[in-house]
């Protein structure tokens, strides 16, 4: 929480790919503009590509630049589409990425 305000929850849709990312990007951008602390639920994502990662990184940057926070409701789990994507794209070597995406512990 920031300034005593509860986290605003945003749920990612099941499919976040280059073809479907626009609505997710808009929802997340609106939340970043209106709330100081956002909790992003990625548990229902069944399909994702790098456009998903780009939108989340942009939102993290936006929130950091205004003193806000963006956190995941739960870590990317082994075998889940997000974890698989992050592993393939090389996001499993940076400690900051591991903390954000996996809550500090890489799934095996």
N, C-alpha and C. Protein backbone atom coordinates (compact mmCIF):
# COMPACT_ATOMS: atom_id res chain seq x y z
N UNK A 1 0.84 -1.18 0.00
CA UNK A 1 0.00 0.00 0.00
C UNK A 1 0.88 1.25 0.00
N UNK A 2 0.38 2.28 -0.63
CA UNK A 2 1.04 3.58 -0.65
C UNK A 2 0.04 4.60 -0.16
N UNK A 3 0.48 5.48 0.72
CA UNK A 3 -0.40 6.52 1.25
C UNK A 3 -1.68 5.96 1.87
N UNK A 4 -1.62 4.75 2.39
CA UNK A 4 -2.77 4.16 3.03
C UNK A 4 -3.83 3.63 2.09
N UNK A 5 -3.65 3.78 0.78
CA UNK A 5 -4.64 3.32 -0.18
C UNK A 5 -4.44 1.83 -0.45
N UNK A 6 -5.51 1.06 -0.54
CA UNK A 6 -5.35 -0.36 -0.85
C UNK A 6 -4.91 -0.54 -2.31
N UNK A 7 -4.32 -1.68 -2.57
CA UNK A 7 -3.93 -2.01 -3.94
C UNK A 7 -5.16 -2.09 -4.83
N UNK A 8 -5.05 -1.52 -6.03
CA UNK A 8 -6.10 -1.64 -7.03
C UNK A 8 -5.78 -2.88 -7.86
N UNK A 9 -6.71 -3.79 -7.97
CA UNK A 9 -6.47 -5.06 -8.66
C UNK A 9 -6.87 -4.97 -10.13
N UNK A 10 -5.93 -5.42 -10.99
CA UNK A 10 -6.17 -5.52 -12.42
C UNK A 10 -5.92 -6.98 -12.80
N UNK A 11 -6.86 -7.59 -13.48
CA UNK A 11 -6.70 -8.97 -13.93
C UNK A 11 -6.37 -8.98 -15.41
N UNK A 12 -5.29 -9.65 -15.76
CA UNK A 12 -4.93 -9.79 -17.16
C UNK A 12 -5.91 -10.76 -17.82
N UNK A 13 -6.28 -10.50 -19.06
CA UNK A 13 -7.20 -11.41 -19.76
C UNK A 13 -6.49 -12.72 -20.12
N UNK A 14 -7.25 -13.74 -20.50
CA UNK A 14 -6.65 -15.03 -20.84
C UNK A 14 -5.63 -14.96 -21.98
N UNK A 15 -5.87 -14.12 -22.97
CA UNK A 15 -4.95 -14.02 -24.10
C UNK A 15 -4.41 -12.59 -24.18
N UNK A 16 -3.08 -12.50 -24.09
CA UNK A 16 -2.43 -11.20 -24.25
C UNK A 16 -1.29 -11.39 -25.26
N UNK A 17 -1.66 -11.17 -26.51
CA UNK A 17 -0.69 -11.30 -27.60
C UNK A 17 -0.73 -10.00 -28.41
N UNK A 18 0.12 -9.92 -29.40
CA UNK A 18 0.17 -8.71 -30.21
C UNK A 18 -1.20 -8.40 -30.81
N UNK A 19 -2.00 -9.41 -31.05
CA UNK A 19 -3.34 -9.21 -31.63
C UNK A 19 -4.37 -8.75 -30.61
N UNK A 20 -4.14 -9.07 -29.33
CA UNK A 20 -5.16 -8.79 -28.31
C UNK A 20 -4.69 -7.84 -27.22
N UNK A 21 -3.49 -7.32 -27.31
CA UNK A 21 -2.89 -6.57 -26.22
C UNK A 21 -3.50 -5.18 -26.01
N UNK A 22 -4.13 -4.61 -26.99
CA UNK A 22 -4.60 -3.22 -26.91
C UNK A 22 -5.53 -2.98 -25.72
N UNK A 23 -6.49 -3.83 -25.49
CA UNK A 23 -7.42 -3.63 -24.37
C UNK A 23 -6.71 -3.76 -23.04
N UNK A 24 -5.81 -4.74 -22.91
CA UNK A 24 -5.04 -4.91 -21.68
C UNK A 24 -4.18 -3.68 -21.42
N UNK A 25 -3.50 -3.21 -22.46
CA UNK A 25 -2.65 -2.03 -22.34
C UNK A 25 -3.48 -0.83 -21.87
N UNK A 26 -4.63 -0.64 -22.44
CA UNK A 26 -5.50 0.48 -22.07
C UNK A 26 -5.96 0.37 -20.62
N UNK A 27 -6.40 -0.82 -20.20
CA UNK A 27 -6.85 -1.02 -18.82
C UNK A 27 -5.72 -0.76 -17.83
N UNK A 28 -4.53 -1.27 -18.14
CA UNK A 28 -3.40 -1.10 -17.23
C UNK A 28 -2.94 0.36 -17.20
N UNK A 29 -2.92 1.01 -18.35
CA UNK A 29 -2.54 2.42 -18.40
C UNK A 29 -3.52 3.28 -17.60
N UNK A 30 -4.80 3.01 -17.73
CA UNK A 30 -5.81 3.76 -16.97
C UNK A 30 -5.63 3.55 -15.47
N UNK A 31 -5.36 2.31 -15.08
CA UNK A 31 -5.15 2.01 -13.66
C UNK A 31 -3.91 2.73 -13.14
N UNK A 32 -2.85 2.77 -13.93
CA UNK A 32 -1.62 3.45 -13.52
C UNK A 32 -1.85 4.95 -13.36
N UNK A 33 -2.72 5.51 -14.16
CA UNK A 33 -3.00 6.93 -14.07
C UNK A 33 -3.92 7.31 -12.92
N UNK A 34 -4.61 6.32 -12.36
CA UNK A 34 -5.62 6.61 -11.35
C UNK A 34 -5.30 6.07 -9.96
N UNK A 35 -4.32 5.20 -9.85
CA UNK A 35 -4.05 4.53 -8.58
C UNK A 35 -2.56 4.54 -8.28
N UNK A 36 -2.23 4.58 -6.99
CA UNK A 36 -0.82 4.62 -6.61
C UNK A 36 -0.23 3.23 -6.38
N UNK A 37 -1.08 2.24 -6.23
CA UNK A 37 -0.60 0.89 -5.97
C UNK A 37 -1.49 -0.10 -6.72
N UNK A 38 -0.88 -0.88 -7.61
CA UNK A 38 -1.63 -1.80 -8.45
C UNK A 38 -1.15 -3.22 -8.21
N UNK A 39 -2.10 -4.12 -8.10
CA UNK A 39 -1.84 -5.54 -7.96
C UNK A 39 -2.33 -6.20 -9.25
N UNK A 40 -1.41 -6.77 -10.01
CA UNK A 40 -1.74 -7.37 -11.31
C UNK A 40 -1.88 -8.88 -11.16
N UNK A 41 -3.04 -9.39 -11.49
CA UNK A 41 -3.33 -10.82 -11.43
C UNK A 41 -3.09 -11.42 -12.81
N UNK A 42 -2.08 -12.30 -12.91
CA UNK A 42 -1.76 -12.95 -14.18
C UNK A 42 -2.15 -14.43 -14.17
N UNK A 43 -2.84 -14.86 -13.13
CA UNK A 43 -3.18 -16.27 -12.96
C UNK A 43 -4.07 -16.86 -14.04
N UNK A 44 -4.86 -16.03 -14.71
CA UNK A 44 -5.77 -16.54 -15.74
C UNK A 44 -5.21 -16.48 -17.15
N UNK A 45 -3.97 -16.04 -17.31
CA UNK A 45 -3.38 -15.93 -18.64
C UNK A 45 -3.05 -17.32 -19.18
N UNK A 46 -3.60 -17.64 -20.33
CA UNK A 46 -3.34 -18.93 -20.97
C UNK A 46 -2.50 -18.80 -22.24
N UNK A 47 -2.38 -17.56 -22.75
CA UNK A 47 -1.62 -17.31 -23.97
C UNK A 47 -1.02 -15.91 -23.87
N UNK A 48 0.31 -15.82 -24.10
CA UNK A 48 0.98 -14.52 -24.03
C UNK A 48 2.20 -14.53 -24.94
N UNK A 49 2.56 -13.33 -25.39
CA UNK A 49 3.80 -13.17 -26.14
C UNK A 49 4.53 -11.95 -25.57
N UNK A 50 5.59 -11.54 -26.24
CA UNK A 50 6.40 -10.45 -25.69
C UNK A 50 5.65 -9.13 -25.57
N UNK A 51 4.55 -8.97 -26.28
CA UNK A 51 3.79 -7.73 -26.12
C UNK A 51 3.25 -7.62 -24.69
N UNK A 52 2.91 -8.73 -24.08
CA UNK A 52 2.48 -8.75 -22.68
C UNK A 52 3.60 -8.24 -21.78
N UNK A 53 4.80 -8.78 -21.97
CA UNK A 53 5.95 -8.38 -21.16
C UNK A 53 6.23 -6.89 -21.35
N UNK A 54 6.17 -6.40 -22.58
CA UNK A 54 6.43 -4.99 -22.86
C UNK A 54 5.43 -4.08 -22.14
N UNK A 55 4.17 -4.44 -22.16
CA UNK A 55 3.15 -3.62 -21.49
C UNK A 55 3.38 -3.60 -19.98
N UNK A 56 3.69 -4.75 -19.42
CA UNK A 56 3.92 -4.81 -17.97
C UNK A 56 5.16 -4.00 -17.60
N UNK A 57 6.23 -4.12 -18.37
CA UNK A 57 7.43 -3.33 -18.08
C UNK A 57 7.17 -1.83 -18.21
N UNK A 58 6.40 -1.43 -19.20
CA UNK A 58 6.06 -0.01 -19.34
C UNK A 58 5.25 0.48 -18.14
N UNK A 59 4.32 -0.34 -17.69
CA UNK A 59 3.51 0.03 -16.52
C UNK A 59 4.37 0.11 -15.26
N UNK A 60 5.29 -0.83 -15.10
CA UNK A 60 6.22 -0.78 -13.95
C UNK A 60 7.03 0.50 -13.98
N UNK A 61 7.53 0.85 -15.16
CA UNK A 61 8.33 2.07 -15.30
C UNK A 61 7.49 3.30 -14.97
N UNK A 62 6.27 3.34 -15.50
CA UNK A 62 5.38 4.47 -15.23
C UNK A 62 5.11 4.60 -13.73
N UNK A 63 4.81 3.50 -13.08
CA UNK A 63 4.52 3.54 -11.65
C UNK A 63 5.75 3.95 -10.85
N UNK A 64 6.91 3.41 -11.19
CA UNK A 64 8.14 3.78 -10.50
C UNK A 64 8.43 5.27 -10.65
N UNK A 65 8.16 5.83 -11.83
CA UNK A 65 8.49 7.23 -12.09
C UNK A 65 7.65 8.21 -11.28
N UNK A 66 6.49 7.75 -10.78
CA UNK A 66 5.63 8.62 -9.98
C UNK A 66 5.58 8.19 -8.51
N UNK A 67 6.45 7.27 -8.14
CA UNK A 67 6.49 6.81 -6.77
C UNK A 67 5.42 5.80 -6.41
N UNK A 68 4.81 5.19 -7.42
CA UNK A 68 3.79 4.18 -7.18
C UNK A 68 4.38 2.79 -7.22
N UNK A 69 3.52 1.80 -7.17
CA UNK A 69 4.02 0.42 -7.24
C UNK A 69 3.09 -0.45 -8.08
N UNK A 70 3.69 -1.37 -8.77
CA UNK A 70 2.98 -2.40 -9.52
C UNK A 70 3.57 -3.73 -9.07
N UNK A 71 2.73 -4.59 -8.53
CA UNK A 71 3.16 -5.90 -8.05
C UNK A 71 2.26 -6.96 -8.67
N UNK A 72 2.79 -8.17 -8.73
CA UNK A 72 1.98 -9.29 -9.19
C UNK A 72 1.23 -9.89 -8.00
N UNK A 73 -0.02 -10.28 -8.22
CA UNK A 73 -0.82 -10.90 -7.17
C UNK A 73 -0.21 -12.24 -6.75
N UNK A 74 0.39 -12.92 -7.69
CA UNK A 74 1.04 -14.20 -7.43
C UNK A 74 2.15 -14.37 -8.44
N UNK A 75 3.12 -15.20 -8.13
CA UNK A 75 4.25 -15.37 -9.05
C UNK A 75 3.88 -16.15 -10.30
N UNK A 76 4.67 -15.94 -11.34
CA UNK A 76 4.56 -16.78 -12.53
C UNK A 76 5.02 -18.17 -12.10
N UNK A 77 4.21 -19.17 -12.36
CA UNK A 77 4.50 -20.51 -11.87
C UNK A 77 5.03 -21.42 -12.97
N UNK A 78 5.77 -22.43 -12.55
CA UNK A 78 6.37 -23.38 -13.49
C UNK A 78 5.30 -23.96 -14.40
N UNK A 79 5.61 -24.00 -15.69
CA UNK A 79 4.70 -24.58 -16.67
C UNK A 79 3.62 -23.64 -17.15
N UNK A 80 3.41 -22.53 -16.46
CA UNK A 80 2.40 -21.55 -16.87
C UNK A 80 2.93 -20.77 -18.07
N UNK A 81 2.04 -20.26 -18.92
CA UNK A 81 2.48 -19.56 -20.13
C UNK A 81 3.43 -18.39 -19.86
N UNK A 82 3.19 -17.64 -18.82
CA UNK A 82 4.06 -16.49 -18.53
C UNK A 82 5.46 -16.96 -18.15
N UNK A 83 5.56 -17.94 -17.27
CA UNK A 83 6.87 -18.45 -16.86
C UNK A 83 7.64 -19.02 -18.05
N UNK A 84 6.94 -19.74 -18.90
CA UNK A 84 7.57 -20.32 -20.09
C UNK A 84 8.07 -19.22 -21.02
N UNK A 85 7.25 -18.21 -21.24
CA UNK A 85 7.64 -17.07 -22.07
C UNK A 85 8.86 -16.36 -21.49
N UNK A 86 8.84 -16.08 -20.21
CA UNK A 86 9.95 -15.37 -19.57
C UNK A 86 11.24 -16.17 -19.65
N UNK A 87 11.15 -17.45 -19.47
CA UNK A 87 12.34 -18.31 -19.55
C UNK A 87 12.90 -18.28 -20.98
N UNK A 88 12.04 -18.45 -21.99
CA UNK A 88 12.48 -18.44 -23.39
C UNK A 88 13.09 -17.10 -23.79
N UNK A 89 12.53 -16.01 -23.24
CA UNK A 89 12.98 -14.66 -23.62
C UNK A 89 14.17 -14.17 -22.80
N UNK A 90 14.63 -14.96 -21.85
CA UNK A 90 15.82 -14.60 -21.09
C UNK A 90 15.59 -13.72 -19.88
N UNK A 91 14.39 -13.72 -19.34
CA UNK A 91 14.08 -12.89 -18.17
C UNK A 91 14.26 -13.64 -16.85
N UNK A 92 15.12 -14.65 -16.85
CA UNK A 92 15.30 -15.43 -15.63
C UNK A 92 16.72 -15.32 -15.07
N UNK A 93 17.46 -14.31 -15.49
CA UNK A 93 18.83 -14.16 -15.00
C UNK A 93 19.02 -12.90 -14.16
N UNK A 94 18.18 -11.92 -14.33
CA UNK A 94 18.30 -10.66 -13.60
C UNK A 94 17.56 -10.78 -12.26
N UNK A 95 18.25 -10.53 -11.14
CA UNK A 95 17.59 -10.64 -9.83
C UNK A 95 16.33 -9.78 -9.70
N UNK A 96 16.31 -8.60 -10.29
CA UNK A 96 15.12 -7.74 -10.21
C UNK A 96 13.95 -8.38 -10.96
N UNK A 97 14.22 -9.00 -12.10
CA UNK A 97 13.18 -9.70 -12.85
C UNK A 97 12.66 -10.91 -12.07
N UNK A 98 13.58 -11.64 -11.47
CA UNK A 98 13.19 -12.81 -10.68
C UNK A 98 12.33 -12.38 -9.50
N UNK A 99 12.70 -11.28 -8.84
CA UNK A 99 11.90 -10.78 -7.72
C UNK A 99 10.50 -10.40 -8.17
N UNK A 100 10.39 -9.68 -9.30
CA UNK A 100 9.08 -9.22 -9.76
C UNK A 100 8.23 -10.38 -10.27
N UNK A 101 8.72 -11.11 -11.24
CA UNK A 101 7.92 -12.13 -11.92
C UNK A 101 7.71 -13.39 -11.10
N UNK A 102 8.72 -13.77 -10.31
CA UNK A 102 8.67 -15.06 -9.61
C UNK A 102 8.66 -14.91 -8.09
N UNK A 103 8.51 -13.68 -7.62
CA UNK A 103 8.52 -13.38 -6.18
C UNK A 103 9.77 -13.93 -5.51
N UNK A 104 10.88 -13.82 -6.22
CA UNK A 104 12.19 -14.14 -5.66
C UNK A 104 12.67 -15.56 -5.82
N UNK A 105 11.85 -16.44 -6.34
CA UNK A 105 12.26 -17.84 -6.43
C UNK A 105 11.86 -18.41 -7.80
N UNK A 106 12.88 -18.76 -8.60
CA UNK A 106 12.62 -19.33 -9.92
C UNK A 106 11.94 -20.69 -9.79
N UNK A 107 10.86 -20.90 -10.53
CA UNK A 107 10.24 -22.23 -10.50
C UNK A 107 11.10 -23.24 -11.23
N UNK A 108 11.10 -24.43 -10.78
CA UNK A 108 11.91 -25.50 -11.40
C UNK A 108 11.14 -26.23 -12.46
